[in-house]
mmCIF file of C-alpha atoms in Angstrom:
data_model
loop_
_atom_site.group_PDB
_atom_site.id
_atom_site.type_symbol
_atom_site.label_atom_id
_atom_site.label_comp_id
_atom_site.label_asym_id
_atom_site.label_seq_id
_atom_site.Cartn_x
_atom_site.Cartn_y
_atom_site.Cartn_z
ATOM 1 C CA MET A 1438 0.000 0.000 0.000
ATOM 2 C CA SER A 1439 1.100 3.611 -0.530
ATOM 3 C CA ASP A 1440 2.120 5.900 2.346
ATOM 4 C CA LEU A 1441 -0.357 8.301 3.886
ATOM 5 C CA LYS A 1442 0.484 11.893 4.737
ATOM 6 C CA ILE A 1443 -1.886 14.646 5.835
ATOM 7 C CA ASN A 1444 -1.093 18.280 5.122
ATOM 8 C CA VAL A 1445 -3.623 20.868 6.273
ATOM 9 C CA CYS A 1446 -3.166 24.357 4.961
ATOM 10 C CA THR A 1447 -5.186 27.282 6.302
ATOM 11 C CA SER A 1448 -5.110 30.899 5.314
ATOM 12 C CA SER A 1449 -3.826 33.193 8.075
ATOM 13 C CA ASP A 1450 -4.182 36.349 6.103
ATOM 14 C CA ALA A 1451 -5.769 39.010 8.305
ATOM 15 C CA SER A 1452 -7.682 40.303 5.316
ATOM 16 C CA SER A 1453 -9.718 37.094 5.291
ATOM 17 C CA TRP A 1454 -11.335 37.991 8.645
ATOM 18 C CA ARG A 1455 -14.248 40.266 9.039
ATOM 19 C CA THR A 1456 -14.064 43.139 11.567
ATOM 20 C CA PRO A 1457 -15.880 41.911 14.699
ATOM 21 C CA THR A 1458 -18.969 43.843 15.709
ATOM 22 C CA ARG A 1459 -19.647 45.220 19.216
ATOM 23 C CA ASN A 1460 -21.867 42.243 20.011
ATOM 24 C CA GLN A 1461 -19.176 39.855 18.817
ATOM 25 C CA LYS A 1462 -16.567 41.560 20.963
ATOM 26 C CA ARG A 1463 -18.732 41.021 24.034
ATOM 27 C CA LYS A 1464 -19.194 37.357 23.142
ATOM 28 C CA ASN A 1465 -15.472 36.884 22.542
ATOM 29 C CA LYS A 1466 -14.687 38.526 25.918
ATOM 30 C CA ARG A 1467 -17.043 36.153 27.717
ATOM 31 C CA PHE A 1468 -15.554 33.220 25.815
ATOM 32 C CA ARG A 1469 -12.011 34.185 26.781
ATOM 33 C CA LYS A 1470 -13.012 34.270 30.443
ATOM 34 C CA LYS A 1471 -14.533 30.784 30.159
ATOM 35 C CA MET A 1472 -11.404 29.463 28.452
ATOM 36 C CA GLN A 1473 -9.181 30.972 31.182
ATOM 37 C CA HIS A 1474 -11.333 29.277 33.809
ATOM 38 C CA LEU A 1475 -11.099 25.916 32.019
ATOM 39 C CA GLU A 1476 -7.345 26.285 31.598
ATOM 40 C CA ARG A 1477 -6.814 27.093 35.295
ATOM 41 C CA ASN A 1478 -8.776 23.977 36.268
ATOM 42 C CA GLY A 1479 -6.691 21.738 33.932
ATOM 43 C CA PHE A 1480 -9.398 20.909 31.424
ATOM 44 C CA LEU A 1481 -7.297 22.145 28.488
ATOM 45 C CA GLU A 1482 -4.120 20.217 29.305
ATOM 46 C CA ASP A 1483 -2.735 18.092 26.417
ATOM 47 C CA LYS A 1484 -5.697 19.072 24.258
ATOM 48 C CA HIS A 1485 -6.135 22.848 23.936
ATOM 49 C CA LYS A 1486 -4.207 25.940 24.883
ATOM 50 C CA TYR A 1487 -5.828 29.300 24.681
ATOM 51 C CA ASN A 1488 -4.021 32.342 23.396
ATOM 52 C CA HIS A 1489 -5.342 35.209 25.437
ATOM 53 C CA ARG A 1490 -3.797 37.787 23.146
ATOM 54 C CA THR A 1491 -5.337 36.525 19.899
ATOM 55 C CA GLY A 1492 -8.478 35.082 21.397
ATOM 56 C CA ARG A 1493 -7.950 31.739 19.630
ATOM 57 C CA SER A 1494 -7.365 28.210 20.827
ATOM 58 C CA THR A 1495 -4.699 25.986 19.255
ATOM 59 C CA HIS A 1496 -4.402 22.227 18.961
ATOM 60 C CA HIS A 1497 -1.256 20.350 19.831
ATOM 61 C CA GLN A 1498 0.015 18.076 17.071
ATOM 62 C CA ALA A 1499 -0.865 14.471 17.839
ATOM 63 C CA PRO A 1500 0.100 11.371 15.855
ATOM 64 C CA LEU A 1501 -2.713 9.820 13.855
ATOM 65 C CA GLN A 1502 -3.278 6.185 13.067
ATOM 66 C CA ASN A 1503 -1.244 4.321 10.440
ATOM 67 C CA GLY A 1504 1.723 6.630 11.059
ATOM 68 C CA ALA A 1505 0.015 9.724 9.599
ATOM 69 C CA SER A 1506 0.593 13.158 11.025
ATOM 70 C CA ALA A 1507 -1.303 16.421 10.802
ATOM 71 C CA THR A 1508 0.076 19.936 10.947
ATOM 72 C CA HIS A 1509 -2.418 22.788 11.086
ATOM 73 C CA THR A 1510 -3.468 25.913 12.863
ATOM 74 C CA SER A 1511 -6.709 26.048 14.756
ATOM 75 C CA LEU A 1512 -9.946 26.798 13.084
ATOM 76 C CA PRO A 1513 -12.242 29.556 14.247
ATOM 77 C CA THR A 1514 -14.353 28.715 17.268
ATOM 78 C CA SER A 1515 -17.438 27.917 15.196
ATOM 79 C CA THR A 1516 -15.598 25.169 13.298
ATOM 80 C CA GLN A 1517 -13.875 23.294 16.108
ATOM 81 C CA ASN A 1518 -16.489 20.536 16.030
ATOM 82 C CA HIS A 1519 -15.500 19.572 12.448
ATOM 83 C CA ARG A 1520 -13.369 16.428 12.376
ATOM 84 C CA LEU A 1521 -10.550 15.723 9.983
ATOM 85 C CA PRO A 1522 -10.844 12.727 7.712
ATOM 86 C CA HIS A 1523 -9.514 9.458 9.120
ATOM 87 C CA ALA A 1524 -5.942 8.684 8.188
ATOM 88 C CA GLY A 1525 -6.950 5.411 6.524
ATOM 89 C CA GLY A 1526 -9.475 7.125 4.257
ATOM 90 C CA ALA A 1527 -9.051 8.401 0.737
ATOM 91 C CA ALA A 1528 -7.655 11.853 -0.006
ATOM 92 C CA SER A 1529 -10.238 14.605 -0.028
ATOM 93 C CA LEU A 1530 -10.581 18.294 -0.791
ATOM 94 C CA PHE A 1531 -13.262 20.244 1.083
ATOM 95 C CA SER A 1532 -14.251 23.691 2.261
ATOM 96 C CA SER A 1533 -16.769 24.972 4.772
ATOM 97 C CA LYS A 1534 -19.311 27.678 4.163
ATOM 98 C CA PRO A 1535 -18.664 30.890 6.132
ATOM 99 C CA SER A 1536 -20.732 31.429 9.269
ATOM 100 C CA ALA A 1537 -23.114 34.372 9.205
ATOM 101 C CA SER A 1538 -22.179 35.377 12.739
ATOM 102 C CA THR A 1539 -18.444 34.711 12.809
ATOM 103 C CA HIS A 1540 -15.487 34.660 10.443
ATOM 104 C CA ILE A 1541 -15.019 33.428 6.879
ATOM 105 C CA LEU A 1542 -13.502 29.962 7.122
ATOM 106 C CA PRO A 1543 -10.261 29.236 5.286
ATOM 107 C CA SER A 1544 -10.239 26.344 2.824
ATOM 108 C CA LEU A 1545 -8.562 23.098 3.861
ATOM 109 C CA THR A 1546 -6.559 20.762 1.685
ATOM 110 C CA VAL A 1547 -5.929 17.290 3.100
ATOM 111 C CA THR A 1548 -3.439 14.867 1.531
ATOM 112 C CA VAL A 1549 -3.529 11.332 2.973
ATOM 113 C CA MET A 1550 -0.477 9.072 2.795
ATOM 114 C CA ASN A 1551 -0.476 5.590 4.324
ATOM 115 C CA GLN A 1552 2.881 4.306 5.541
ATOM 116 C CA GLY A 1553 2.901 0.589 4.914
ATOM 117 C CA SER A 1554 -0.340 -0.212 6.708
ATOM 118 C CA HIS A 1555 -2.300 -3.315 5.702
ATOM 119 C CA ASP A 1556 -5.186 -2.685 8.071
ATOM 120 C CA LYS A 1557 -8.626 -2.020 6.704
ATOM 121 C CA PRO A 1558 -9.749 1.589 7.215
ATOM 122 C CA LYS A 1559 -12.160 2.194 10.044
ATOM 123 C CA GLY A 1560 -15.439 3.961 9.628
ATOM 124 C CA PRO A 1561 -17.794 3.863 6.643
ATOM 125 C CA GLY A 1562 -16.491 1.856 3.729
ATOM 126 C CA ASN A 1563 -17.048 4.575 1.155
ATOM 127 C CA THR A 1564 -13.647 4.486 -0.478
ATOM 128 C CA ARG A 1565 -13.028 2.939 -3.883
ATOM 129 C CA SER A 1566 -10.165 0.669 -4.789
ATOM 130 C CA LEU A 1567 -7.645 2.168 -7.190
ATOM 131 C CA THR A 1568 -7.118 -1.178 -8.916
ATOM 132 C CA SER A 1569 -9.669 -3.747 -9.879
ATOM 133 C CA THR A 1570 -9.492 -7.428 -10.701
ATOM 134 C CA PRO A 1571 -11.021 -8.528 -14.001
ATOM 135 C CA SER A 1572 -14.351 -10.232 -13.539
ATOM 136 C CA THR A 1573 -13.430 -13.004 -15.940
ATOM 137 C CA SER A 1574 -10.499 -15.379 -15.868
ATOM 138 C CA VAL A 1575 -8.544 -16.774 -18.809
ATOM 139 C CA ALA A 1576 -7.520 -20.403 -18.735
ATOM 140 C CA ARG A 1577 -4.131 -20.908 -20.306
ATOM 141 C CA GLY A 1578 -2.877 -24.056 -21.930
ATOM 142 C CA HIS A 1579 -6.392 -25.442 -22.289
ATOM 143 C CA THR A 1580 -6.836 -28.108 -24.943
ATOM 144 C CA SER A 1581 -10.285 -28.909 -26.221
ATOM 145 C CA THR A 1582 -11.262 -32.558 -25.963
ATOM 146 C CA ALA A 1583 -14.694 -32.303 -27.524
ATOM 147 C CA THR A 1584 -15.990 -35.325 -29.415
ATOM 148 C CA PRO A 1585 -15.706 -34.871 -33.211
ATOM 149 C CA PRO A 1586 -19.047 -34.410 -34.953
ATOM 150 C CA ALA A 1587 -20.628 -37.110 -37.034
ATOM 151 C CA GLY A 1588 -18.839 -37.674 -40.315
ATOM 152 C CA GLN A 1589 -15.482 -36.475 -39.023
ATOM 153 C CA THR A 1590 -12.577 -38.902 -39.098
ATOM 154 C CA SER A 1591 -8.880 -38.839 -38.371
ATOM 155 C CA ALA A 1592 -8.281 -37.258 -41.774
ATOM 156 C CA GLY A 1593 -10.225 -34.103 -40.907
ATOM 157 C CA LEU A 1594 -13.611 -32.468 -41.271
ATOM 158 C CA PRO A 1595 -16.197 -33.620 -43.868
ATOM 159 C CA SER A 1596 -15.617 -30.364 -45.747
ATOM 160 C CA LYS A 1597 -12.195 -31.702 -46.658
ATOM 161 C CA TYR A 1598 -13.665 -34.692 -48.493
ATOM 162 C CA VAL A 1599 -14.626 -34.494 -52.172
ATOM 163 C CA ALA A 1600 -15.385 -37.104 -54.815
ATOM 164 C CA LEU A 1601 -14.148 -36.601 -58.353
ATOM 165 C CA ASP A 1602 -15.260 -38.115 -61.643
ATOM 166 C CA CYS A 1603 -14.304 -37.138 -65.180
ATOM 167 C CA GLU A 1604 -15.709 -38.032 -68.606
ATOM 168 C CA MET A 1605 -13.339 -38.254 -71.574
ATOM 169 C CA VAL A 1606 -13.567 -37.978 -75.303
ATOM 170 C CA GLY A 1607 -11.026 -39.205 -77.888
ATOM 171 C CA ALA A 1608 -8.547 -37.160 -79.912
ATOM 172 C CA GLY A 1609 -5.904 -38.078 -82.430
ATOM 173 C CA PRO A 1610 -5.989 -41.117 -84.752
ATOM 174 C CA LYS A 1611 -9.016 -43.284 -84.048
ATOM 175 C CA GLY A 1612 -9.660 -41.236 -80.888
ATOM 176 C CA ARG A 1613 -7.072 -43.052 -78.849
ATOM 177 C CA ILE A 1614 -5.874 -40.008 -76.934
ATOM 178 C CA SER A 1615 -8.201 -39.310 -74.015
ATOM 179 C CA GLN A 1616 -9.169 -35.692 -73.493
ATOM 180 C CA LEU A 1617 -11.166 -34.161 -70.620
ATOM 181 C CA ALA A 1618 -14.706 -33.177 -71.688
ATOM 182 C CA ARG A 1619 -16.622 -33.035 -68.400
ATOM 183 C CA CYS A 1620 -15.648 -32.901 -64.742
ATOM 184 C CA SER A 1621 -17.872 -33.230 -61.661
ATOM 185 C CA ILE A 1622 -16.944 -32.779 -58.003
ATOM 186 C CA VAL A 1623 -19.340 -33.529 -55.135
ATOM 187 C CA SER A 1624 -19.048 -32.896 -51.419
ATOM 188 C CA TYR A 1625 -19.087 -35.361 -48.534
ATOM 189 C CA GLU A 1626 -22.892 -35.077 -48.444
ATOM 190 C CA GLY A 1627 -23.166 -35.559 -52.221
ATOM 191 C CA ASP A 1628 -23.850 -31.926 -53.126
ATOM 192 C CA VAL A 1629 -22.479 -30.775 -56.474
ATOM 193 C CA VAL A 1630 -19.446 -28.529 -55.989
ATOM 194 C CA TYR A 1631 -18.336 -28.397 -59.623
ATOM 195 C CA ASP A 1632 -19.850 -29.686 -62.880
ATOM 196 C CA LYS A 1633 -18.814 -28.297 -66.246
ATOM 197 C CA PHE A 1634 -18.402 -29.362 -69.843
ATOM 198 C CA ILE A 1635 -14.822 -28.699 -70.926
ATOM 199 C CA ASN A 1636 -13.530 -27.949 -74.405
ATOM 200 C CA PRO A 1637 -10.458 -30.177 -74.961
ATOM 201 C CA SER A 1638 -7.158 -28.675 -76.017
ATOM 202 C CA MET A 1639 -7.029 -31.080 -79.000
ATOM 203 C CA PRO A 1640 -9.645 -31.557 -81.739
ATOM 204 C CA VAL A 1641 -12.128 -34.295 -80.843
ATOM 205 C CA THR A 1642 -12.198 -37.280 -83.163
ATOM 206 C CA ASP A 1643 -14.374 -39.572 -81.050
ATOM 207 C CA TYR A 1644 -16.983 -38.352 -78.556
ATOM 208 C CA ARG A 1645 -17.404 -41.818 -77.000
ATOM 209 C CA THR A 1646 -21.022 -40.913 -76.339
ATOM 210 C CA ARG A 1647 -22.003 -44.471 -75.411
ATOM 211 C CA TRP A 1648 -19.794 -44.263 -72.330
ATOM 212 C CA SER A 1649 -19.046 -40.573 -71.808
ATOM 213 C CA GLY A 1650 -22.510 -39.209 -72.572
ATOM 214 C CA ILE A 1651 -20.790 -36.294 -74.373
ATOM 215 C CA ARG A 1652 -22.195 -34.914 -77.650
ATOM 216 C CA ARG A 1653 -20.882 -32.340 -80.049
ATOM 217 C CA SER A 1654 -23.443 -29.754 -78.874
ATOM 218 C CA ASP A 1655 -22.219 -30.054 -75.264
ATOM 219 C CA LEU A 1656 -18.806 -28.624 -76.175
ATOM 220 C CA VAL A 1657 -19.885 -25.691 -78.336
ATOM 221 C CA LYS A 1658 -19.763 -23.176 -75.473
ATOM 222 C CA ALA A 1659 -17.765 -25.307 -73.052
ATOM 223 C CA THR A 1660 -15.105 -23.899 -70.716
ATOM 224 C CA PRO A 1661 -11.585 -23.984 -72.211
ATOM 225 C CA TYR A 1662 -9.407 -26.745 -70.810
ATOM 226 C CA SER A 1663 -6.707 -24.449 -69.393
ATOM 227 C CA GLU A 1664 -9.269 -22.378 -67.488
ATOM 228 C CA ALA A 1665 -11.212 -25.393 -66.221
ATOM 229 C CA ARG A 1666 -8.049 -27.124 -65.054
ATOM 230 C CA LYS A 1667 -7.137 -24.180 -62.818
ATOM 231 C CA GLU A 1668 -10.620 -24.166 -61.308
ATOM 232 C CA ILE A 1669 -10.567 -27.906 -60.628
ATOM 233 C CA LEU A 1670 -7.082 -28.012 -59.101
ATOM 234 C CA ARG A 1671 -8.005 -25.096 -56.852
ATOM 235 C CA LEU A 1672 -10.915 -27.161 -55.477
ATOM 236 C CA LEU A 1673 -8.793 -30.282 -54.983
ATOM 237 C CA MET A 1674 -5.950 -28.537 -53.208
ATOM 238 C CA GLY A 1675 -5.560 -29.823 -49.634
ATOM 239 C CA LYS A 1676 -8.652 -32.068 -49.874
ATOM 240 C CA VAL A 1677 -9.072 -35.817 -49.477
ATOM 241 C CA VAL A 1678 -10.052 -36.798 -53.021
ATOM 242 C CA ILE A 1679 -12.124 -39.941 -53.571
ATOM 243 C CA GLY A 1680 -12.642 -41.567 -56.953
ATOM 244 C CA HIS A 1681 -12.905 -44.875 -58.774
ATOM 245 C CA ALA A 1682 -9.763 -45.695 -60.761
ATOM 246 C CA ILE A 1683 -8.906 -42.117 -60.001
ATOM 247 C CA HIS A 1684 -5.484 -42.299 -61.603
ATOM 248 C CA ASN A 1685 -7.227 -41.965 -64.995
ATOM 249 C CA ASP A 1686 -8.923 -38.726 -63.854
ATOM 250 C CA PHE A 1687 -5.632 -37.274 -62.605
ATOM 251 C CA LYS A 1688 -3.950 -38.242 -65.867
ATOM 252 C CA VAL A 1689 -6.301 -36.205 -68.096
ATOM 253 C CA LEU A 1690 -5.882 -33.288 -65.682
ATOM 254 C CA GLY A 1691 -2.098 -33.581 -65.874
ATOM 255 C CA TYR A 1692 -2.067 -33.626 -62.092
ATOM 256 C CA SER A 1693 -0.645 -35.765 -59.279
ATOM 257 C CA HIS A 1694 -2.465 -35.626 -55.925
ATOM 258 C CA PRO A 1695 -0.704 -36.634 -52.664
ATOM 259 C CA ALA A 1696 -1.180 -40.338 -52.001
ATOM 260 C CA ALA A 1697 -2.018 -39.694 -48.338
ATOM 261 C CA LEU A 1698 -5.002 -37.612 -49.490
ATOM 262 C CA THR A 1699 -6.243 -40.014 -52.154
ATOM 263 C CA ARG A 1700 -8.876 -42.758 -51.742
ATOM 264 C CA ASP A 1701 -9.448 -45.057 -54.731
ATOM 265 C CA THR A 1702 -12.586 -47.173 -54.322
ATOM 266 C CA SER A 1703 -11.336 -49.616 -56.993
ATOM 267 C CA ARG A 1704 -8.467 -50.580 -54.659
ATOM 268 C CA ILE A 1705 -10.115 -50.850 -51.252
ATOM 269 C CA PRO A 1706 -10.194 -54.517 -50.106
ATOM 270 C CA LEU A 1707 -12.846 -53.672 -47.502
ATOM 271 C CA LEU A 1708 -15.312 -52.777 -50.261
ATOM 272 C CA ASN A 1709 -14.601 -55.956 -52.210
ATOM 273 C CA ARG A 1710 -15.111 -57.957 -49.019
ATOM 274 C CA ARG A 1711 -18.456 -56.255 -48.395
ATOM 275 C CA ALA A 1712 -19.498 -56.942 -51.998
ATOM 276 C CA GLY A 1713 -18.384 -60.580 -51.839
ATOM 277 C CA PHE A 1714 -15.604 -60.102 -54.405
ATOM 278 C CA ALA A 1715 -12.002 -61.162 -54.196
ATOM 279 C CA GLU A 1716 -9.935 -58.579 -52.348
ATOM 280 C CA THR A 1717 -7.449 -58.308 -55.224
ATOM 281 C CA GLU A 1718 -10.158 -57.909 -57.873
ATOM 282 C CA CYS A 1719 -10.550 -54.494 -59.513
ATOM 283 C CA ALA A 1720 -14.338 -54.386 -59.575
ATOM 284 C CA SER A 1721 -16.160 -51.781 -61.635
ATOM 285 C CA LEU A 1722 -18.043 -48.934 -59.993
ATOM 286 C CA LYS A 1723 -21.299 -50.263 -61.421
ATOM 287 C CA ARG A 1724 -20.838 -53.689 -59.821
ATOM 288 C CA LEU A 1725 -19.759 -52.333 -56.422
ATOM 289 C CA THR A 1726 -22.699 -49.940 -56.299
ATOM 290 C CA LYS A 1727 -25.164 -52.696 -57.114
ATOM 291 C CA ALA A 1728 -23.648 -55.172 -54.644
ATOM 292 C CA ILE A 1729 -23.226 -52.789 -51.694
ATOM 293 C CA LEU A 1730 -25.758 -50.001 -52.216
ATOM 294 C CA ASN A 1731 -28.245 -52.096 -54.193
ATOM 295 C CA ARG A 1732 -28.569 -49.359 -56.780
ATOM 296 C CA ASP A 1733 -28.227 -49.395 -60.547
ATOM 297 C CA ILE A 1734 -26.070 -46.747 -62.218
ATOM 298 C CA GLN A 1735 -24.733 -46.185 -65.752
ATOM 299 C CA THR A 1736 -27.907 -47.534 -67.354
ATOM 300 C CA GLY A 1737 -29.545 -46.563 -70.644
ATOM 301 C CA ARG A 1738 -28.116 -45.404 -73.956
ATOM 302 C CA LYS A 1739 -27.389 -41.840 -72.925
ATOM 303 C CA GLY A 1740 -24.043 -42.740 -71.412
ATOM 304 C CA HIS A 1741 -22.574 -42.173 -67.990
ATOM 305 C CA SER A 1742 -23.207 -39.193 -65.755
ATOM 306 C CA SER A 1743 -20.109 -37.917 -63.942
ATOM 307 C CA VAL A 1744 -22.291 -36.494 -61.151
ATOM 308 C CA GLU A 1745 -23.994 -39.858 -60.608
ATOM 309 C CA ASP A 1746 -20.667 -41.676 -60.607
ATOM 310 C CA ALA A 1747 -19.056 -39.199 -58.166
ATOM 311 C CA ARG A 1748 -21.979 -39.550 -55.748
ATOM 312 C CA ALA A 1749 -21.834 -43.338 -55.897
ATOM 313 C CA THR A 1750 -18.092 -43.228 -55.212
ATOM 314 C CA MET A 1751 -18.581 -41.031 -52.135
ATOM 315 C CA GLU A 1752 -21.348 -43.294 -50.800
ATOM 316 C CA LEU A 1753 -19.170 -46.383 -51.179
ATOM 317 C CA TYR A 1754 -16.318 -44.690 -49.340
ATOM 318 C CA ARG A 1755 -18.589 -43.679 -46.461
ATOM 319 C CA VAL A 1756 -19.674 -47.299 -45.983
ATOM 320 C CA VAL A 1757 -16.130 -48.294 -44.947
ATOM 321 C CA GLU A 1758 -14.833 -44.871 -43.909
ATOM 322 C CA VAL A 1759 -14.297 -45.474 -40.186
ATOM 323 C CA GLU A 1760 -12.621 -48.853 -40.563
ATOM 324 C CA LEU A 1761 -10.550 -47.729 -43.548
ATOM 325 C CA GLU A 1762 -9.245 -44.564 -41.882
ATOM 326 C CA ARG A 1763 -8.391 -46.495 -38.707
ATOM 327 C CA THR A 1764 -6.395 -48.993 -40.773
ATOM 328 C CA LEU A 1765 -4.565 -46.244 -42.673
ATOM 329 C CA ALA A 1766 -3.762 -44.438 -39.410
ATOM 330 C CA SER A 1767 -2.295 -47.574 -37.795
ATOM 331 C CA LYS A 1768 -0.154 -48.240 -40.887
ATOM 332 C CA SER A 1769 1.084 -44.667 -40.851
ATOM 333 C CA GLN A 1770 2.102 -44.948 -37.180
ATOM 334 C CA ALA A 1771 3.810 -48.284 -37.765
ATOM 335 C CA SER A 1772 5.917 -46.823 -40.551
#
């Protein structure tokens, strides 16, 4: 705590006093006689001494609590009943109104300085603390251990999972060179994130409509390959990409995705086991979907739909997601 010191300053300028009237002089004379009588009988010892020349009483300096001290001259008679603030209290500045029948009171300035006291101040608790403690506390080094929401695995949040499927057309002699003509990307929930027809960088010689579902009219106002490729790679960046025989899709994109973030449903033994196929067999997406999801895809003469295939791929992955990710995590730790 800070030190406390009390300084009381009073004005002793004679100009601050009014000239006493005749009635006041008589009262002061009677008062002086009473003070003389009290002094002779010892009532003013150690407390007051009366100055018979000035007609004023003075206080002896006495130590205050908490080591504080006060130095002051006496107040006029009409103000002697006013007490100074307690030494343990806060600093204050006050003045008294002048009495109509006596003198104008000088102003008082009190500075309080506490010398190393840890005691609580006595009297009314009307002082305010100079420092305050925040009402809220901050826990440091806290680590959240909340249970991951449904659909979240060791690989991350569902928003990081996308399924990709591409449809190709042929270029070059006899259409042997595969070119990207449509690309679809769906989210973990199967919502379409991207689906565009793409104009290949090479002239198309075979639309492969029976399988791709692409027709000449679909590519008239299609997005140029270079522009579409940038859009697609931007969506795949940092995501867990799921596809069926996905190496073919990456090849037409001229792209290589990190193996740790790639899930190929044509090479997941757990799916083959669920479908009743040999674990080493590379089963088609159509067969896996029928065997596990009991749904027919890639039917009719209109060709395949990349959106339908991407959704089927994501659904197959989600069937074995928990067990697959646990297996991949244990292999990663073992290595």
